[in-house]
PDB file of C-alpha atoms in Angstrom:
ATOM      1  CA  UNK A   1      -1.817 -14.257  -0.710  1.00  0.00           C
ATOM      2  CA  UNK A   2       0.726 -12.692   1.608  1.00  0.00           C
ATOM      3  CA  UNK A   3       4.156 -12.341   0.084  1.00  0.00           C
ATOM      4  CA  UNK A   4       6.260 -10.035   2.192  1.00  0.00           C
ATOM      5  CA  UNK A   5       6.465 -10.717   5.906  1.00  0.00           C
ATOM      6  CA  UNK A   6       8.163  -8.192   8.156  1.00  0.00           C
ATOM      7  CA  UNK A   7      10.112  -8.953  11.280  1.00  0.00           C
ATOM      8  CA  UNK A   8       9.879  -7.888  14.043  1.00  0.00           C
ATOM      9  CA  UNK A   9       6.185  -7.016  14.314  1.00  0.00           C
ATOM     10  CA  UNK A  10       7.021  -4.234  16.761  1.00  0.00           C
ATOM     11  CA  UNK A  11      10.245  -2.436  17.634  1.00  0.00           C
ATOM     12  CA  UNK A  12      10.900   0.155  20.315  1.00  0.00           C
ATOM     13  CA  UNK A  13      14.171   2.084  20.429  1.00  0.00           C
ATOM     14  CA  UNK A  14      15.654   5.240  21.885  1.00  0.00           C
ATOM     15  CA  UNK A  15      16.120   8.320  19.753  1.00  0.00           C
ATOM     16  CA  UNK A  16      19.542   8.279  18.105  1.00  0.00           C
ATOM     17  CA  UNK A  17      19.720   4.485  17.860  1.00  0.00           C
ATOM     18  CA  UNK A  18      19.542   2.585  14.598  1.00  0.00           C
ATOM     19  CA  UNK A  19      16.438   0.589  13.668  1.00  0.00           C
ATOM     20  CA  UNK A  20      16.585  -2.527  11.523  1.00  0.00           C
ATOM     21  CA  UNK A  21      13.545  -4.197  10.026  1.00  0.00           C
ATOM     22  CA  UNK A  22      13.539  -7.342   7.949  1.00  0.00           C
ATOM     23  CA  UNK A  23      11.288  -8.649   5.223  1.00  0.00           C
ATOM     24  CA  UNK A  24      11.051 -12.145   3.795  1.00  0.00           C
ATOM     25  CA  UNK A  25       9.153 -13.164   0.698  1.00  0.00           C
ATOM     26  CA  UNK A  26       8.352 -16.376  -1.128  1.00  0.00           C
ATOM     27  CA  UNK A  27       8.431 -15.989  -4.900  1.00  0.00           C
ATOM     28  CA  UNK A  28      10.715 -14.322  -7.410  1.00  0.00           C
ATOM     29  CA  UNK A  29      10.291 -10.574  -7.708  1.00  0.00           C
ATOM     30  CA  UNK A  30      10.949  -7.703 -10.093  1.00  0.00           C
ATOM     31  CA  UNK A  31      11.538  -5.271  -7.275  1.00  0.00           C
ATOM     32  CA  UNK A  32      10.919  -4.752  -3.576  1.00  0.00           C
ATOM     33  CA  UNK A  33       9.678  -1.524  -2.055  1.00  0.00           C
ATOM     34  CA  UNK A  34       9.476  -0.126   1.440  1.00  0.00           C
ATOM     35  CA  UNK A  35       6.650   2.119   2.583  1.00  0.00           C
ATOM     36  CA  UNK A  36       5.912   4.031   5.746  1.00  0.00           C
ATOM     37  CA  UNK A  37       2.509   4.661   7.297  1.00  0.00           C
ATOM     38  CA  UNK A  38       1.707   7.066  10.094  1.00  0.00           C
ATOM     39  CA  UNK A  39      -1.210   5.948  12.240  1.00  0.00           C
ATOM     40  CA  UNK A  40      -4.478   5.838  10.292  1.00  0.00           C
ATOM     41  CA  UNK A  41      -3.068   7.576   7.231  1.00  0.00           C
ATOM     42  CA  UNK A  42      -1.947   6.607   3.762  1.00  0.00           C
ATOM     43  CA  UNK A  43       1.299   4.859   2.874  1.00  0.00           C
ATOM     44  CA  UNK A  44       4.285   6.833   1.689  1.00  0.00           C
ATOM     45  CA  UNK A  45       6.842   5.283  -0.629  1.00  0.00           C
ATOM     46  CA  UNK A  46      10.369   5.310   0.822  1.00  0.00           C
ATOM     47  CA  UNK A  47      12.629   3.373  -1.484  1.00  0.00           C
ATOM     48  CA  UNK A  48      12.572   0.819  -4.312  1.00  0.00           C
ATOM     49  CA  UNK A  49      15.281  -1.764  -4.910  1.00  0.00           C
ATOM     50  CA  UNK A  50      15.337  -3.787  -8.098  1.00  0.00           C
ATOM     51  CA  UNK A  51      16.006  -7.517  -8.156  1.00  0.00           C
ATOM     52  CA  UNK A  52      19.463  -6.979  -9.694  1.00  0.00           C
ATOM     53  CA  UNK A  53      20.515  -4.536  -6.965  1.00  0.00           C
ATOM     54  CA  UNK A  54      21.983  -5.539  -3.603  1.00  0.00           C
ATOM     55  CA  UNK A  55      22.011  -2.301  -1.660  1.00  0.00           C
ATOM     56  CA  UNK A  56      20.510   1.141  -1.941  1.00  0.00           C
ATOM     57  CA  UNK A  57      20.734   4.311   0.148  1.00  0.00           C
ATOM     58  CA  UNK A  58      18.439   7.283   0.554  1.00  0.00           C
ATOM     59  CA  UNK A  59      19.319   9.782   3.272  1.00  0.00           C
ATOM     60  CA  UNK A  60      19.229   7.907   6.598  1.00  0.00           C
ATOM     61  CA  UNK A  61      17.732   4.833   4.944  1.00  0.00           C
ATOM     62  CA  UNK A  62      19.708   1.821   3.789  1.00  0.00           C
ATOM     63  CA  UNK A  63      18.017  -1.111   2.090  1.00  0.00           C
ATOM     64  CA  UNK A  64      19.610  -4.430   1.248  1.00  0.00           C
ATOM     65  CA  UNK A  65      18.239  -7.225  -0.896  1.00  0.00           C
ATOM     66  CA  UNK A  66      19.356 -10.846  -0.914  1.00  0.00           C
ATOM     67  CA  UNK A  67      17.456 -12.651  -3.650  1.00  0.00           C
ATOM     68  CA  UNK A  68      19.095 -15.990  -2.807  1.00  0.00           C
ATOM     69  CA  UNK A  69      17.575 -15.803   0.685  1.00  0.00           C
ATOM     70  CA  UNK A  70      14.470 -13.971  -0.518  1.00  0.00           C
ATOM     71  CA  UNK A  71      14.945 -11.321   2.116  1.00  0.00           C
ATOM     72  CA  UNK A  72      15.432  -7.588   2.491  1.00  0.00           C
ATOM     73  CA  UNK A  73      16.303  -5.295   5.352  1.00  0.00           C
ATOM     74  CA  UNK A  74      15.577  -1.640   6.026  1.00  0.00           C
ATOM     75  CA  UNK A  75      17.989   0.241   8.269  1.00  0.00           C
ATOM     76  CA  UNK A  76      17.109   3.657   9.643  1.00  0.00           C
ATOM     77  CA  UNK A  77      20.179   5.319  11.135  1.00  0.00           C
ATOM     78  CA  UNK A  78      20.176   7.929  13.910  1.00  0.00           C
ATOM     79  CA  UNK A  79      16.454   7.513  14.483  1.00  0.00           C
ATOM     80  CA  UNK A  80      14.211  10.410  15.459  1.00  0.00           C
ATOM     81  CA  UNK A  81      10.880  10.537  17.263  1.00  0.00           C
ATOM     82  CA  UNK A  82       9.328  11.545  13.927  1.00  0.00           C
ATOM     83  CA  UNK A  83      10.323   8.147  12.501  1.00  0.00           C
ATOM     84  CA  UNK A  84       7.647   6.544  14.676  1.00  0.00           C
ATOM     85  CA  UNK A  85       5.356   4.781  12.212  1.00  0.00           C
ATOM     86  CA  UNK A  86       4.582   1.406  10.662  1.00  0.00           C
ATOM     87  CA  UNK A  87       6.913   0.209   7.929  1.00  0.00           C
ATOM     88  CA  UNK A  88       5.834  -2.171   5.181  1.00  0.00           C
ATOM     89  CA  UNK A  89       7.695  -4.047   2.526  1.00  0.00           C
ATOM     90  CA  UNK A  90       5.939  -4.705  -0.758  1.00  0.00           C
ATOM     91  CA  UNK A  91       6.952  -6.990  -3.556  1.00  0.00           C
ATOM     92  CA  UNK A  92       6.273  -6.517  -7.235  1.00  0.00           C
ATOM     93  CA  UNK A  93       6.148  -9.993  -8.655  1.00  0.00           C
ATOM     94  CA  UNK A  94       5.058  -9.536 -12.249  1.00  0.00           C
ATOM     95  CA  UNK A  95       4.558 -10.864 -14.837  1.00  0.00           C
ATOM     96  CA  UNK A  96       2.330  -8.175 -16.106  1.00  0.00           C
ATOM     97  CA  UNK A  97      -0.937  -9.139 -17.715  1.00  0.00           C
ATOM     98  CA  UNK A  98      -3.942  -7.495 -19.279  1.00  0.00           C
ATOM     99  CA  UNK A  99      -3.488  -3.803 -19.944  1.00  0.00           C
ATOM    100  CA  UNK A 100      -0.364  -3.583 -17.799  1.00  0.00           C
ATOM    101  CA  UNK A 101      -1.777  -4.583 -14.439  1.00  0.00           C
ATOM    102  CA  UNK A 102       0.409  -5.722 -11.589  1.00  0.00           C
ATOM    103  CA  UNK A 103       0.095  -6.947  -8.040  1.00  0.00           C
ATOM    104  CA  UNK A 104       2.037  -5.087  -5.352  1.00  0.00           C
ATOM    105  CA  UNK A 105       1.819  -7.395  -2.326  1.00  0.00           C
ATOM    106  CA  UNK A 106       2.273  -6.011   1.168  1.00  0.00           C
ATOM    107  CA  UNK A 107       3.262  -7.603   4.453  1.00  0.00           C
ATOM    108  CA  UNK A 108       1.684  -6.879   7.844  1.00  0.00           C
ATOM    109  CA  UNK A 109       4.309  -4.317   8.725  1.00  0.00           C
ATOM    110  CA  UNK A 110       6.679  -3.470  11.558  1.00  0.00           C
ATOM    111  CA  UNK A 111       5.463  -0.923  14.079  1.00  0.00           C
ATOM    112  CA  UNK A 112       8.414   1.257  15.064  1.00  0.00           C
ATOM    113  CA  UNK A 113       8.335   3.427  18.171  1.00  0.00           C
ATOM    114  CA  UNK A 114      11.190   5.881  18.696  1.00  0.00           C
ATOM    115  CA  UNK A 115      11.299   7.176  22.254  1.00  0.00           C
ATOM    116  CA  UNK A 116      12.602  10.739  22.697  1.00  0.00           C
TER     117      UNK A 116
ATOM    118  CA  UNK B   1       0.575  15.581   0.123  1.00  0.00           C
ATOM    119  CA  UNK B   2       1.079  12.772  -2.376  1.00  0.00           C
ATOM    120  CA  UNK B   3      -1.097  14.034  -5.231  1.00  0.00           C
ATOM    121  CA  UNK B   4      -3.813  11.459  -4.481  1.00  0.00           C
ATOM    122  CA  UNK B   5      -6.895  12.790  -2.714  1.00  0.00           C
ATOM    123  CA  UNK B   6      -9.580  10.669  -1.105  1.00  0.00           C
ATOM    124  CA  UNK B   7     -12.971  11.787   0.167  1.00  0.00           C
ATOM    125  CA  UNK B   8     -14.504  11.496   2.618  1.00  0.00           C
ATOM    126  CA  UNK B   9     -11.825  10.913   5.267  1.00  0.00           C
ATOM    127  CA  UNK B  10     -14.308   9.304   7.629  1.00  0.00           C
ATOM    128  CA  UNK B  11     -17.614   7.579   6.912  1.00  0.00           C
ATOM    129  CA  UNK B  12     -20.122   5.892   9.184  1.00  0.00           C
ATOM    130  CA  UNK B  13     -22.897   4.021   7.434  1.00  0.00           C
ATOM    131  CA  UNK B  14     -25.654   1.611   8.262  1.00  0.00           C
ATOM    132  CA  UNK B  15     -25.859  -1.806   6.670  1.00  0.00           C
ATOM    133  CA  UNK B  16     -28.735  -0.744   4.417  1.00  0.00           C
ATOM    134  CA  UNK B  17     -27.128   2.474   3.202  1.00  0.00           C
ATOM    135  CA  UNK B  18     -25.542   3.199  -0.158  1.00  0.00           C
ATOM    136  CA  UNK B  19     -22.464   5.402  -0.221  1.00  0.00           C
ATOM    137  CA  UNK B  20     -19.510   6.083  -2.484  1.00  0.00           C
ATOM    138  CA  UNK B  21     -15.822   6.687  -1.849  1.00  0.00           C
ATOM    139  CA  UNK B  22     -14.002   9.013  -4.215  1.00  0.00           C
ATOM    140  CA  UNK B  23     -10.368   9.137  -5.259  1.00  0.00           C
ATOM    141  CA  UNK B  24      -8.669  11.680  -7.497  1.00  0.00           C
ATOM    142  CA  UNK B  25      -5.077  11.808  -8.687  1.00  0.00           C
ATOM    143  CA  UNK B  26      -3.257  14.701 -10.322  1.00  0.00           C
ATOM    144  CA  UNK B  27      -0.073  12.853 -11.186  1.00  0.00           C
ATOM    145  CA  UNK B  28      -0.847  11.829 -14.755  1.00  0.00           C
ATOM    146  CA  UNK B  29      -0.767   8.153 -13.786  1.00  0.00           C
ATOM    147  CA  UNK B  30      -2.474   5.468 -15.847  1.00  0.00           C
ATOM    148  CA  UNK B  31      -3.177   2.912 -13.125  1.00  0.00           C
ATOM    149  CA  UNK B  32      -5.353   3.257 -10.013  1.00  0.00           C
ATOM    150  CA  UNK B  33      -6.044   0.852  -7.175  1.00  0.00           C
ATOM    151  CA  UNK B  34      -8.321   0.231  -4.219  1.00  0.00           C
ATOM    152  CA  UNK B  35      -6.822  -1.436  -1.138  1.00  0.00           C
ATOM    153  CA  UNK B  36      -8.493  -2.495   2.107  1.00  0.00           C
ATOM    154  CA  UNK B  37      -6.564  -2.294   5.374  1.00  0.00           C
ATOM    155  CA  UNK B  38      -8.061  -4.081   8.359  1.00  0.00           C
ATOM    156  CA  UNK B  39      -6.520  -4.273  11.810  1.00  0.00           C
ATOM    157  CA  UNK B  40      -3.715  -6.839  12.099  1.00  0.00           C
ATOM    158  CA  UNK B  41      -4.056  -7.988   8.481  1.00  0.00           C
ATOM    159  CA  UNK B  42      -1.901  -7.245   5.439  1.00  0.00           C
ATOM    160  CA  UNK B  43      -3.059  -4.671   2.960  1.00  0.00           C
ATOM    161  CA  UNK B  44      -5.498  -6.385   0.587  1.00  0.00           C
ATOM    162  CA  UNK B  45      -5.660  -5.375  -3.068  1.00  0.00           C
ATOM    163  CA  UNK B  46      -9.299  -5.089  -4.119  1.00  0.00           C
ATOM    164  CA  UNK B  47      -9.355  -3.628  -7.626  1.00  0.00           C
ATOM    165  CA  UNK B  48      -6.892  -2.447 -10.255  1.00  0.00           C
ATOM    166  CA  UNK B  49      -7.683  -0.193 -13.191  1.00  0.00           C
ATOM    167  CA  UNK B  50      -5.188   0.413 -15.954  1.00  0.00           C
ATOM    168  CA  UNK B  51      -6.057   2.942 -18.674  1.00  0.00           C
ATOM    169  CA  UNK B  52      -9.597   3.001 -17.251  1.00  0.00           C
ATOM    170  CA  UNK B  53     -10.043  -0.727 -17.795  1.00  0.00           C
ATOM    171  CA  UNK B  54     -10.524  -3.019 -14.819  1.00  0.00           C
ATOM    172  CA  UNK B  55      -7.749  -5.598 -14.953  1.00  0.00           C
ATOM    173  CA  UNK B  56      -7.841  -7.160 -11.504  1.00  0.00           C
ATOM    174  CA  UNK B  57     -10.667  -8.082  -9.184  1.00  0.00           C
ATOM    175  CA  UNK B  58      -9.383 -10.093  -6.276  1.00  0.00           C
ATOM    176  CA  UNK B  59     -12.579 -11.954  -5.452  1.00  0.00           C
ATOM    177  CA  UNK B  60     -14.176  -8.946  -3.838  1.00  0.00           C
ATOM    178  CA  UNK B  61     -17.863  -9.297  -2.803  1.00  0.00           C
ATOM    179  CA  UNK B  62     -20.330  -7.663  -5.158  1.00  0.00           C
ATOM    180  CA  UNK B  63     -21.430  -5.238  -2.427  1.00  0.00           C
ATOM    181  CA  UNK B  64     -18.269  -3.335  -3.453  1.00  0.00           C
ATOM    182  CA  UNK B  65     -18.561  -1.873  -6.960  1.00  0.00           C
ATOM    183  CA  UNK B  66     -15.711   0.167  -8.500  1.00  0.00           C
ATOM    184  CA  UNK B  67     -16.013   2.758 -11.211  1.00  0.00           C
ATOM    185  CA  UNK B  68     -13.250   4.483 -13.166  1.00  0.00           C
ATOM    186  CA  UNK B  69     -14.767   7.154 -15.465  1.00  0.00           C
ATOM    187  CA  UNK B  70     -11.327   8.476 -16.504  1.00  0.00           C
ATOM    188  CA  UNK B  71      -7.696   8.011 -15.606  1.00  0.00           C
ATOM    189  CA  UNK B  72      -7.839  10.678 -12.875  1.00  0.00           C
ATOM    190  CA  UNK B  73     -10.878   9.489 -10.944  1.00  0.00           C
ATOM    191  CA  UNK B  74     -11.815   6.295  -9.165  1.00  0.00           C
ATOM    192  CA  UNK B  75     -14.904   5.510  -7.149  1.00  0.00           C
ATOM    193  CA  UNK B  76     -15.879   2.687  -4.839  1.00  0.00           C
ATOM    194  CA  UNK B  77     -19.637   2.288  -4.530  1.00  0.00           C
ATOM    195  CA  UNK B  78     -20.806   0.601  -1.352  1.00  0.00           C
ATOM    196  CA  UNK B  79     -24.165  -1.022  -0.648  1.00  0.00           C
ATOM    197  CA  UNK B  80     -25.540  -3.397   1.992  1.00  0.00           C
ATOM    198  CA  UNK B  81     -22.191  -3.660   3.752  1.00  0.00           C
ATOM    199  CA  UNK B  82     -21.467  -5.813   6.768  1.00  0.00           C
ATOM    200  CA  UNK B  83     -19.787  -4.747  10.042  1.00  0.00           C
ATOM    201  CA  UNK B  84     -16.688  -6.762   9.054  1.00  0.00           C
ATOM    202  CA  UNK B  85     -16.263  -4.396   6.104  1.00  0.00           C
ATOM    203  CA  UNK B  86     -15.233  -1.683   8.554  1.00  0.00           C
ATOM    204  CA  UNK B  87     -11.659  -0.788   7.641  1.00  0.00           C
ATOM    205  CA  UNK B  88      -9.381   1.853   6.164  1.00  0.00           C
ATOM    206  CA  UNK B  89      -9.880   1.995   2.384  1.00  0.00           C
ATOM    207  CA  UNK B  90      -6.861   3.269   0.511  1.00  0.00           C
ATOM    208  CA  UNK B  91      -6.653   4.469  -3.048  1.00  0.00           C
ATOM    209  CA  UNK B  92      -3.352   4.465  -4.893  1.00  0.00           C
ATOM    210  CA  UNK B  93      -2.055   5.303  -8.335  1.00  0.00           C
ATOM    211  CA  UNK B  94       1.051   4.531 -10.343  1.00  0.00           C
ATOM    212  CA  UNK B  95       2.421   4.993 -13.813  1.00  0.00           C
ATOM    213  CA  UNK B  96       1.549   2.080 -16.015  1.00  0.00           C
ATOM    214  CA  UNK B  97       3.961  -0.627 -14.905  1.00  0.00           C
ATOM    215  CA  UNK B  98       4.697  -1.643 -18.474  1.00  0.00           C
ATOM    216  CA  UNK B  99       7.029   1.355 -18.401  1.00  0.00           C
ATOM    217  CA  UNK B 100       8.911  -0.334 -15.567  1.00  0.00           C
ATOM    218  CA  UNK B 101       7.886   2.054 -12.780  1.00  0.00           C
ATOM    219  CA  UNK B 102       5.728   0.538 -10.081  1.00  0.00           C
ATOM    220  CA  UNK B 103       6.041   2.981  -7.192  1.00  0.00           C
ATOM    221  CA  UNK B 104       2.564   3.535  -5.772  1.00  0.00           C
ATOM    222  CA  UNK B 105       1.285   6.849  -4.449  1.00  0.00           C
ATOM    223  CA  UNK B 106      -1.400   6.510  -1.807  1.00  0.00           C
ATOM    224  CA  UNK B 107      -4.191   8.764  -0.661  1.00  0.00           C
ATOM    225  CA  UNK B 108      -4.839   9.376   3.031  1.00  0.00           C
ATOM    226  CA  UNK B 109      -7.605   6.809   3.112  1.00  0.00           C
ATOM    227  CA  UNK B 110     -11.245   6.693   4.115  1.00  0.00           C
ATOM    228  CA  UNK B 111     -11.929   5.263   7.567  1.00  0.00           C
ATOM    229  CA  UNK B 112     -15.189   3.350   7.100  1.00  0.00           C
ATOM    230  CA  UNK B 113     -17.314   2.164   9.989  1.00  0.00           C
ATOM    231  CA  UNK B 114     -20.365  -0.004   9.274  1.00  0.00           C
ATOM    232  CA  UNK B 115     -22.920  -0.046  12.061  1.00  0.00           C
TER     233      UNK B 115
END
């Protein structure tokens, strides 16, 4: 079942502007992750934020997590044309079962276009 | 390059064909996954292997058959597929999540077209 749901579905901005994408989820989580996917290629992990963290930074990326609202946001500052891609949030819900399996549940993604 | 390699990158097959997708990881991970990505739908988890044992099968039709001969290799055997099975098939790996690390590393995917 779908857990994370990104908003907006598509976002178009000018190079140099900031891009903000949001993710909402339904159940309790162990952590939330953001991934990036260039057209027709594999996903690349960007950042992981644990359920007891509220904010995390990595380069031009800033992620926030509000577990009371079951939501997260990804901010990309000073965007570049190369940031054009789809961005997905994924939730790790646990609990773990079997031989350590887990379910990482993805949303439909936000398609970001950065115009030079 | 993420350390997860999928072959082939593109595959066109008829509904009566049998083919296999291959995934290989060189990261020393214990868990491997198959995901299906169709247009305008969320990524769907198909199979999970942990320490070469299948631990999740999310109600996937039997025309998809996974195989994990060792912790570095994962296959997806395909037979008598339907046109709606056309999609991007992604392989991923991670360290066993019991250790608390669940970041997934994805391959570049196999674009499958069933005609």
